[in-house]
PDB file of C-alpha atoms and ligand atoms in Angstrom:
ATOM      1  CA  MET A  26      -3.672  36.908   6.817  1.00  0.00           C
ATOM      2  CA  THR A  27      -0.177  38.277   6.570  1.00  0.00           C
ATOM      3  CA  VAL A  28       0.709  36.747   3.210  1.00  0.00           C
ATOM      4  CA  ALA A  29      -0.485  38.076  -0.123  1.00  0.00           C
ATOM      5  CA  PHE A  30      -2.685  35.789  -2.157  1.00  0.00           C
ATOM      6  CA  GLU A  31      -5.045  35.629  -5.105  1.00  0.00           C
ATOM      7  CA  THR A  32      -8.464  34.086  -4.931  1.00  0.00           C
ATOM      8  CA  ARG A  33     -10.026  31.610  -7.295  1.00  0.00           C
ATOM      9  CA  GLU A  34     -13.156  29.809  -6.254  1.00  0.00           C
ATOM     10  CA  SER A  35     -13.529  26.076  -6.204  1.00  0.00           C
ATOM     11  CA  PRO A  36     -17.079  24.753  -5.827  1.00  0.00           C
ATOM     12  CA  ASN A  37     -15.721  21.587  -4.196  1.00  0.00           C
ATOM     13  CA  HIS A  38     -16.244  22.002  -0.464  1.00  0.00           C
ATOM     14  CA  ASP A  39     -18.844  21.562   2.231  1.00  0.00           C
ATOM     15  CA  ALA A  40     -19.373  22.368   5.904  1.00  0.00           C
ATOM     16  CA  ARG A  41     -16.937  21.204   8.538  1.00  0.00           C
ATOM     17  CA  PRO A  42     -18.666  19.152  11.247  1.00  0.00           C
ATOM     18  CA  ALA A  43     -20.050  21.255  14.073  1.00  0.00           C
ATOM     19  CA  GLY A  44     -17.831  21.401  17.136  1.00  0.00           C
ATOM     20  CA  GLY A  45     -14.801  20.033  15.363  1.00  0.00           C
ATOM     21  CA  ARG A  46     -11.498  21.784  15.159  1.00  0.00           C
ATOM     22  CA  VAL A  47      -8.670  21.985  12.682  1.00  0.00           C
ATOM     23  CA  ASP A  48      -5.648  20.121  14.004  1.00  0.00           C
ATOM     24  CA  ILE A  49      -3.843  18.818  10.903  1.00  0.00           C
ATOM     25  CA  LEU A  50      -2.012  20.736   8.179  1.00  0.00           C
ATOM     26  CA  LEU A  51      -1.730  18.482   5.135  1.00  0.00           C
ATOM     27  CA  LEU A  52       0.772  19.125   2.353  1.00  0.00           C
ATOM     28  CA  HIS A  53       0.462  17.768  -1.184  1.00  0.00           C
ATOM     29  CA  TYR A  54       2.027  18.177  -4.551  1.00  0.00           C
ATOM     30  CA  THR A  55      -0.292  18.738  -7.495  1.00  0.00           C
ATOM     31  CA  GLY A  56       1.130  15.904  -9.599  1.00  0.00           C
ATOM     32  CA  MET A  57       0.015  17.471 -12.864  1.00  0.00           C
ATOM     33  CA  ARG A  58       1.962  18.808 -15.858  1.00  0.00           C
ATOM     34  CA  THR A  59       1.216  22.492 -15.199  1.00  0.00           C
ATOM     35  CA  ALA A  60      -0.075  24.729 -12.441  1.00  0.00           C
ATOM     36  CA  GLU A  61      -2.980  25.807 -14.631  1.00  0.00           C
ATOM     37  CA  ALA A  62      -4.049  22.221 -15.263  1.00  0.00           C
ATOM     38  CA  ALA A  63      -4.017  21.601 -11.528  1.00  0.00           C
ATOM     39  CA  LEU A  64      -6.009  24.766 -10.781  1.00  0.00           C
ATOM     40  CA  GLU A  65      -8.600  23.832 -13.383  1.00  0.00           C
ATOM     41  CA  ARG A  66      -9.017  20.366 -11.963  1.00  0.00           C
ATOM     42  CA  LEU A  67      -9.237  21.638  -8.382  1.00  0.00           C
ATOM     43  CA  CYS A  68     -12.023  24.000  -9.493  1.00  0.00           C
ATOM     44  CA  ASP A  69     -13.843  21.465 -11.694  1.00  0.00           C
ATOM     45  CA  ARG A  70     -17.178  20.571 -10.149  1.00  0.00           C
ATOM     46  CA  THR A  71     -17.150  17.114 -11.723  1.00  0.00           C
ATOM     47  CA  ALA A  72     -13.679  16.272 -10.352  1.00  0.00           C
ATOM     48  CA  LYS A  73     -14.950  16.675  -6.765  1.00  0.00           C
ATOM     49  CA  VAL A  74     -11.485  17.532  -5.454  1.00  0.00           C
ATOM     50  CA  SER A  75     -10.113  20.738  -4.004  1.00  0.00           C
ATOM     51  CA  CYS A  76      -7.843  22.162  -1.352  1.00  0.00           C
ATOM     52  CA  HIS A  77      -7.654  25.422   0.518  1.00  0.00           C
ATOM     53  CA  TRP A  78      -4.418  26.722  -0.957  1.00  0.00           C
ATOM     54  CA  VAL A  79      -2.191  26.283  -3.994  1.00  0.00           C
ATOM     55  CA  VAL A  80       1.424  27.453  -4.074  1.00  0.00           C
ATOM     56  CA  ASP A  81       2.900  27.801  -7.552  1.00  0.00           C
ATOM     57  CA  GLU A  82       6.572  27.268  -8.363  1.00  0.00           C
ATOM     58  CA  ASP A  83       7.106  31.053  -8.579  1.00  0.00           C
ATOM     59  CA  GLY A  84       5.755  31.539  -5.059  1.00  0.00           C
ATOM     60  CA  ARG A  85       2.316  32.751  -6.103  1.00  0.00           C
ATOM     61  CA  ILE A  86      -0.335  31.742  -3.535  1.00  0.00           C
ATOM     62  CA  VAL A  87      -3.929  31.082  -4.592  1.00  0.00           C
ATOM     63  CA  ARG A  88      -6.828  30.470  -2.251  1.00  0.00           C
ATOM     64  CA  LEU A  89      -9.484  28.116  -3.608  1.00  0.00           C
ATOM     65  CA  VAL A  90     -11.550  27.352  -0.508  1.00  0.00           C
ATOM     66  CA  PRO A  91     -11.952  29.377   2.728  1.00  0.00           C
ATOM     67  CA  GLU A  92     -10.408  27.551   5.681  1.00  0.00           C
ATOM     68  CA  ALA A  93     -13.742  27.578   7.527  1.00  0.00           C
ATOM     69  CA  ARG A  94     -15.035  25.104   4.935  1.00  0.00           C
ATOM     70  CA  ARG A  95     -14.095  21.456   4.439  1.00  0.00           C
ATOM     71  CA  ALA A  96     -12.039  21.101   1.248  1.00  0.00           C
ATOM     72  CA  TRP A  97     -11.743  17.707  -0.444  1.00  0.00           C
ATOM     73  CA  HIS A  98      -8.079  16.809  -0.662  1.00  0.00           C
ATOM     74  CA  ALA A  99      -7.237  13.858   1.587  1.00  0.00           C
ATOM     75  CA  GLY A 100      -9.560  11.152   0.245  1.00  0.00           C
ATOM     76  CA  VAL A 101      -9.494   7.793   2.015  1.00  0.00           C
ATOM     77  CA  ALA A 102      -7.017   8.444   4.775  1.00  0.00           C
ATOM     78  CA  CYS A 103      -6.121   7.791   8.387  1.00  0.00           C
ATOM     79  CA  TRP A 104      -3.944   9.411  11.018  1.00  0.00           C
ATOM     80  CA  ALA A 105      -3.750   8.637  14.733  1.00  0.00           C
ATOM     81  CA  GLY A 106      -7.013   6.711  14.470  1.00  0.00           C
ATOM     82  CA  ALA A 107      -8.959   9.494  12.731  1.00  0.00           C
ATOM     83  CA  ARG A 108     -10.376   8.911   9.261  1.00  0.00           C
ATOM     84  CA  ASP A 109     -12.139  12.120   8.202  1.00  0.00           C
ATOM     85  CA  ILE A 110      -8.919  14.018   7.628  1.00  0.00           C
ATOM     86  CA  ASN A 111     -10.651  16.646   5.462  1.00  0.00           C
ATOM     87  CA  ALA A 112     -12.918  17.571   8.369  1.00  0.00           C
ATOM     88  CA  ARG A 113      -9.979  18.484  10.592  1.00  0.00           C
ATOM     89  CA  SER A 114      -7.325  19.739   8.214  1.00  0.00           C
ATOM     90  CA  VAL A 115      -6.186  22.613   6.074  1.00  0.00           C
ATOM     91  CA  GLY A 116      -4.812  21.402   2.736  1.00  0.00           C
ATOM     92  CA  ILE A 117      -2.075  22.979   0.625  1.00  0.00           C
ATOM     93  CA  GLU A 118      -1.328  21.822  -2.918  1.00  0.00           C
ATOM     94  CA  ILE A 119       2.246  22.625  -3.908  1.00  0.00           C
ATOM     95  CA  VAL A 120       2.789  22.768  -7.654  1.00  0.00           C
ATOM     96  CA  ASN A 121       5.131  20.026  -8.878  1.00  0.00           C
ATOM     97  CA  PRO A 122       4.616  17.538 -11.726  1.00  0.00           C
ATOM     98  CA  GLY A 123       5.237  14.754  -9.245  1.00  0.00           C
ATOM     99  CA  HIS A 124       6.534  11.235  -9.710  1.00  0.00           C
ATOM    100  CA  GLU A 125       4.291  10.619 -12.706  1.00  0.00           C
ATOM    101  CA  PHE A 126       5.209  13.642 -14.845  1.00  0.00           C
ATOM    102  CA  GLY A 127       8.777  14.529 -13.924  1.00  0.00           C
ATOM    103  CA  TYR A 128       9.327  14.998 -10.204  1.00  0.00           C
ATOM    104  CA  ARG A 129      11.711  17.876  -9.599  1.00  0.00           C
ATOM    105  CA  ASP A 130      13.124  19.972  -6.788  1.00  0.00           C
ATOM    106  CA  PHE A 131      10.834  22.566  -5.277  1.00  0.00           C
ATOM    107  CA  PRO A 132      12.256  26.042  -6.100  1.00  0.00           C
ATOM    108  CA  ASP A 133      13.479  28.156  -3.168  1.00  0.00           C
ATOM    109  CA  VAL A 134      10.954  30.896  -3.880  1.00  0.00           C
ATOM    110  CA  GLN A 135       8.158  28.329  -3.750  1.00  0.00           C
ATOM    111  CA  ILE A 136       9.362  26.883  -0.450  1.00  0.00           C
ATOM    112  CA  ALA A 137       9.655  30.383   1.004  1.00  0.00           C
ATOM    113  CA  ALA A 138       6.008  30.953   0.093  1.00  0.00           C
ATOM    114  CA  VAL A 139       4.991  27.580   1.567  1.00  0.00           C
ATOM    115  CA  ILE A 140       6.788  28.464   4.801  1.00  0.00           C
ATOM    116  CA  ALA A 141       5.107  31.882   5.016  1.00  0.00           C
ATOM    117  CA  LEU A 142       1.697  30.374   4.304  1.00  0.00           C
ATOM    118  CA  CYS A 143       2.169  27.546   6.823  1.00  0.00           C
ATOM    119  CA  ALA A 144       3.292  30.013   9.499  1.00  0.00           C
ATOM    120  CA  ASP A 145       0.170  32.051   8.852  1.00  0.00           C
ATOM    121  CA  ILE A 146      -2.093  28.984   9.049  1.00  0.00           C
ATOM    122  CA  LEU A 147      -0.404  27.746  12.222  1.00  0.00           C
ATOM    123  CA  SER A 148      -0.956  31.127  13.855  1.00  0.00           C
ATOM    124  CA  ARG A 149      -4.696  30.723  13.327  1.00  0.00           C
ATOM    125  CA  HIS A 150      -5.303  27.044  14.151  1.00  0.00           C
ATOM    126  CA  PRO A 151      -4.216  24.844  17.094  1.00  0.00           C
ATOM    127  CA  ILE A 152      -2.126  22.465  14.976  1.00  0.00           C
ATOM    128  CA  PRO A 153       0.807  20.818  16.796  1.00  0.00           C
ATOM    129  CA  ALA A 154       4.109  20.517  14.936  1.00  0.00           C
ATOM    130  CA  TYR A 155       3.783  16.726  14.742  1.00  0.00           C
ATOM    131  CA  ARG A 156       0.485  17.059  12.885  1.00  0.00           C
ATOM    132  CA  VAL A 157       1.962  18.919   9.914  1.00  0.00           C
ATOM    133  CA  LEU A 158       1.887  15.965   7.538  1.00  0.00           C
ATOM    134  CA  GLY A 159       2.266  14.842   3.956  1.00  0.00           C
ATOM    135  CA  HIS A 160      -0.504  13.198   1.980  1.00  0.00           C
ATOM    136  CA  SER A 161       1.585  10.022   1.850  1.00  0.00           C
ATOM    137  CA  ASP A 162       1.644   9.936   5.658  1.00  0.00           C
ATOM    138  CA  VAL A 163      -2.141   9.696   5.883  1.00  0.00           C
ATOM    139  CA  ALA A 164      -2.700   7.602   2.721  1.00  0.00           C
ATOM    140  CA  PRO A 165       0.504   5.571   2.323  1.00  0.00           C
ATOM    141  CA  ASP A 166      -1.101   2.899   0.138  1.00  0.00           C
ATOM    142  CA  ARG A 167      -2.356   5.412  -2.448  1.00  0.00           C
ATOM    143  CA  LYS A 168      -0.151   8.487  -2.342  1.00  0.00           C
ATOM    144  CA  THR A 169       3.512   9.476  -2.542  1.00  0.00           C
ATOM    145  CA  ASP A 170       3.123  13.263  -2.278  1.00  0.00           C
ATOM    146  CA  PRO A 171       4.697  15.681  -1.533  1.00  0.00           C
ATOM    147  CA  GLY A 172       7.524  13.163  -1.832  1.00  0.00           C
ATOM    148  CA  GLU A 173      11.140  12.709  -0.835  1.00  0.00           C
ATOM    149  CA  ARG A 174      12.314  15.923  -2.519  1.00  0.00           C
ATOM    150  CA  PHE A 175      10.088  18.022  -0.286  1.00  0.00           C
ATOM    151  CA  PRO A 176      12.387  19.858   2.166  1.00  0.00           C
ATOM    152  CA  TRP A 177      10.790  19.035   5.510  1.00  0.00           C
ATOM    153  CA  ARG A 178      14.123  19.853   7.161  1.00  0.00           C
ATOM    154  CA  ARG A 179      13.967  23.428   5.900  1.00  0.00           C
ATOM    155  CA  LEU A 180      10.395  23.811   7.047  1.00  0.00           C
ATOM    156  CA  HIS A 181      11.393  22.596  10.480  1.00  0.00           C
ATOM    157  CA  ALA A 182      14.294  25.046  10.579  1.00  0.00           C
ATOM    158  CA  ALA A 183      11.669  27.749   9.959  1.00  0.00           C
ATOM    159  CA  GLY A 184       9.570  26.476  12.873  1.00  0.00           C
ATOM    160  CA  ILE A 185       7.136  24.334  10.886  1.00  0.00           C
ATOM    161  CA  GLY A 186       6.560  20.626  11.441  1.00  0.00           C
ATOM    162  CA  HIS A 187       8.251  17.898  13.412  1.00  0.00           C
ATOM    163  CA  TRP A 188      11.663  16.665  12.366  1.00  0.00           C
ATOM    164  CA  VAL A 189      14.792  15.140  13.805  1.00  0.00           C
ATOM    165  CA  GLU A 190      18.070  14.708  12.009  1.00  0.00           C
ATOM    166  CA  PRO A 191      17.794  11.235  10.424  1.00  0.00           C
ATOM    167  CA  ALA A 192      20.277   8.583  11.491  1.00  0.00           C
ATOM    168  CA  PRO A 193      22.825   7.997   8.708  1.00  0.00           C
ATOM    169  CA  VAL A 194      22.030   5.318   6.150  1.00  0.00           C
ATOM    170  CA  THR A 195      24.675   2.801   7.048  1.00  0.00           C
ATOM    171  CA  SER A 196      24.433  -0.842   7.880  1.00  0.00           C
ATOM    172  CA  GLY A 197      26.463  -3.419   9.670  1.00  0.00           C
ATOM    173  CA  PRO A 198      26.153  -5.993  12.396  1.00  0.00           C
ATOM    174  CA  ALA A 199      26.771  -3.478  15.159  1.00  0.00           C
ATOM    175  CA  LEU A 200      23.721  -1.494  14.083  1.00  0.00           C
ATOM    176  CA  GLY A 201      21.376  -4.466  14.133  1.00  0.00           C
ATOM    177  CA  PRO A 202      19.530  -6.232  11.341  1.00  0.00           C
ATOM    178  CA  SER A 203      17.351  -4.730   8.659  1.00  0.00           C
ATOM    179  CA  LEU A 204      13.722  -5.813   8.725  1.00  0.00           C
ATOM    180  CA  GLY A 205      11.955  -6.303   5.434  1.00  0.00           C
ATOM    181  CA  PRO A 206       9.238  -8.124   3.528  1.00  0.00           C
ATOM    182  CA  GLY A 207       8.848 -11.707   4.691  1.00  0.00           C
ATOM    183  CA  ASP A 208      10.284 -11.114   8.156  1.00  0.00           C
ATOM    184  CA  ALA A 209       8.144 -11.807  11.210  1.00  0.00           C
ATOM    185  CA  GLY A 210       8.410 -11.826  14.961  1.00  0.00           C
ATOM    186  CA  ASP A 211       8.806  -9.533  17.945  1.00  0.00           C
ATOM    187  CA  ALA A 212      11.072  -7.018  16.197  1.00  0.00           C
ATOM    188  CA  VAL A 213       8.509  -6.564  13.419  1.00  0.00           C
ATOM    189  CA  ALA A 214       5.714  -6.271  15.978  1.00  0.00           C
ATOM    190  CA  ALA A 215       7.699  -3.543  17.761  1.00  0.00           C
ATOM    191  CA  LEU A 216       8.296  -1.693  14.478  1.00  0.00           C
ATOM    192  CA  ARG A 217       4.594  -1.819  13.592  1.00  0.00           C
ATOM    193  CA  HIS A 218       3.700  -0.620  17.062  1.00  0.00           C
ATOM    194  CA  ASN A 219       6.148   2.280  16.868  1.00  0.00           C
ATOM    195  CA  LEU A 220       4.850   3.433  13.476  1.00  0.00           C
ATOM    196  CA  SER A 221       1.270   3.207  14.683  1.00  0.00           C
ATOM    197  CA  ALA A 222       2.105   5.036  17.920  1.00  0.00           C
ATOM    198  CA  TYR A 223       3.521   7.877  15.839  1.00  0.00           C
ATOM    199  CA  GLY A 224       0.231   8.099  13.933  1.00  0.00           C
ATOM    200  CA  TYR A 225       0.483   5.873  10.869  1.00  0.00           C
ATOM    201  CA  GLY A 226      -2.534   3.699  10.117  1.00  0.00           C
ATOM    202  CA  LEU A 227      -1.039   0.279  10.759  1.00  0.00           C
ATOM    203  CA  ALA A 228      -2.726  -2.487  12.784  1.00  0.00           C
ATOM    204  CA  PRO A 229      -0.820  -4.587  15.313  1.00  0.00           C
ATOM    205  CA  GLY A 230       0.858  -7.665  13.877  1.00  0.00           C
ATOM    206  CA  GLU A 231       4.044  -9.675  13.731  1.00  0.00           C
ATOM    207  CA  ALA A 232       4.418  -9.948   9.962  1.00  0.00           C
ATOM    208  CA  TYR A 233       6.334  -7.572   7.689  1.00  0.00           C
ATOM    209  CA  ASP A 234       3.542  -7.578   5.122  1.00  0.00           C
ATOM    210  CA  GLY A 235       2.887  -5.336   2.150  1.00  0.00           C
ATOM    211  CA  GLU A 236       1.101  -2.821   4.306  1.00  0.00           C
ATOM    212  CA  THR A 237       4.110  -2.533   6.606  1.00  0.00           C
ATOM    213  CA  GLU A 238       6.423  -2.058   3.643  1.00  0.00           C
ATOM    214  CA  THR A 239       4.180   0.716   2.305  1.00  0.00           C
ATOM    215  CA  VAL A 240       4.041   2.534   5.639  1.00  0.00           C
ATOM    216  CA  VAL A 241       7.811   2.250   6.104  1.00  0.00           C
ATOM    217  CA  ALA A 242       8.283   3.793   2.641  1.00  0.00           C
ATOM    218  CA  ALA A 243       5.913   6.647   3.584  1.00  0.00           C
ATOM    219  CA  PHE A 244       7.849   7.192   6.789  1.00  0.00           C
ATOM    220  CA  GLN A 245      11.120   7.316   4.866  1.00  0.00           C
ATOM    221  CA  ARG A 246       9.711   9.754   2.297  1.00  0.00           C
ATOM    222  CA  HIS A 247       9.009  12.220   5.084  1.00  0.00           C
ATOM    223  CA  PHE A 248      11.669  11.566   7.698  1.00  0.00           C
ATOM    224  CA  ARG A 249      14.591   9.684   6.110  1.00  0.00           C
ATOM    225  CA  PRO A 250      14.433  10.810   2.465  1.00  0.00           C
ATOM    226  CA  ALA A 251      17.973   9.745   1.509  1.00  0.00           C
ATOM    227  CA  LEU A 252      16.701   6.227   0.785  1.00  0.00           C
ATOM    228  CA  VAL A 253      13.066   5.259   0.249  1.00  0.00           C
ATOM    229  CA  ASP A 254      12.925   1.497  -0.150  1.00  0.00           C
ATOM    230  CA  GLY A 255      10.364   0.183   2.351  1.00  0.00           C
ATOM    231  CA  VAL A 256      13.045  -1.690   4.277  1.00  0.00           C
ATOM    232  CA  ALA A 257      13.276  -0.909   7.978  1.00  0.00           C
ATOM    233  CA  ASP A 258      17.051  -0.677   8.177  1.00  0.00           C
ATOM    234  CA  PRO A 259      18.739   0.443  11.405  1.00  0.00           C
ATOM    235  CA  SER A 260      18.737   4.081  10.250  1.00  0.00           C
ATOM    236  CA  THR A 261      14.992   4.015   9.652  1.00  0.00           C
ATOM    237  CA  ARG A 262      14.238   2.484  13.036  1.00  0.00           C
ATOM    238  CA  GLU A 263      16.642   4.801  14.855  1.00  0.00           C
ATOM    239  CA  THR A 264      15.126   7.845  13.146  1.00  0.00           C
ATOM    240  CA  LEU A 265      11.654   6.707  14.192  1.00  0.00           C
ATOM    241  CA  ALA A 266      12.858   6.217  17.762  1.00  0.00           C
ATOM    242  CA  ARG A 267      14.387   9.717  17.796  1.00  0.00           C
ATOM    243  CA  LEU A 268      11.193  11.240  16.445  1.00  0.00           C
ATOM    244  CA  ARG A 269       9.061   9.540  19.066  1.00  0.00           C
ATOM    245  CA  ALA A 270      11.483  10.610  21.788  1.00  0.00           C
ATOM    246  CA  ALA A 271      11.197  14.201  20.547  1.00  0.00           C
ATOM    247  CA  LEU A 272       7.404  14.247  20.849  1.00  0.00           C
ATOM    248  CA  PRO A 273       5.996  16.404  23.621  1.00  0.00           C
ATOM    249  CA  THR A 274       4.877  14.309  26.579  1.00  0.00           C
ATOM    250  CA  GLY A 275       1.485  14.425  28.243  1.00  0.00           C
TER     251      GLY A 275
HETATM  252 ZN1   ZN B 314      -2.134  14.730  -2.396  1.00  0.00          ZN
END
């Protein structure tokens, strides 16, 4: 480890499956009123939740669970066809009250600590850039963290995560139609395919159903945060296309 940290022990972990490897870095916000309340819950045996790391708003880093162990942070989740996300991930909880208790910008000193911690983790595990994810990416129907204020662009500028500059949020006939709830057909099928091919848990289909809307909102929260509305406007679809084109091949 190259970053300084404190240790507090959570009892909420178990063994990673034998032979598995860590190939996802999953970022959360705590979504509680204070850092201390979050730390207490993450260390409460009866709560049965935990994560490996917590980063406070002042940049303080606390380790709750050794990375060799499986921490319990993802819950029911799916990415690229895999469901036991805890088994294959390192989880970081980033202190922020979240959408429920007063979502606010992440302070610079906190993001600097997150970047340093992520860089350290990525130096120790074979995690590709495109598998540095938010909780809402892997559980779009249940979770909205770390949310649209989380500066994925800045992390990417520091060498962490996958990101392309989002296409501007503009509309007009020349840019093509928006797709939204109630729409159906080949264009919706292509959208669903493209989201699923990127990793989102979305089955094939031709209908823009509630599940599609939820996954589009999760995509926007991470990759096109200027507008999170669950509508696949031209900017959303272009940003998704750019991201997929920027993936390593092979
Ligand atoms: Zn979370």
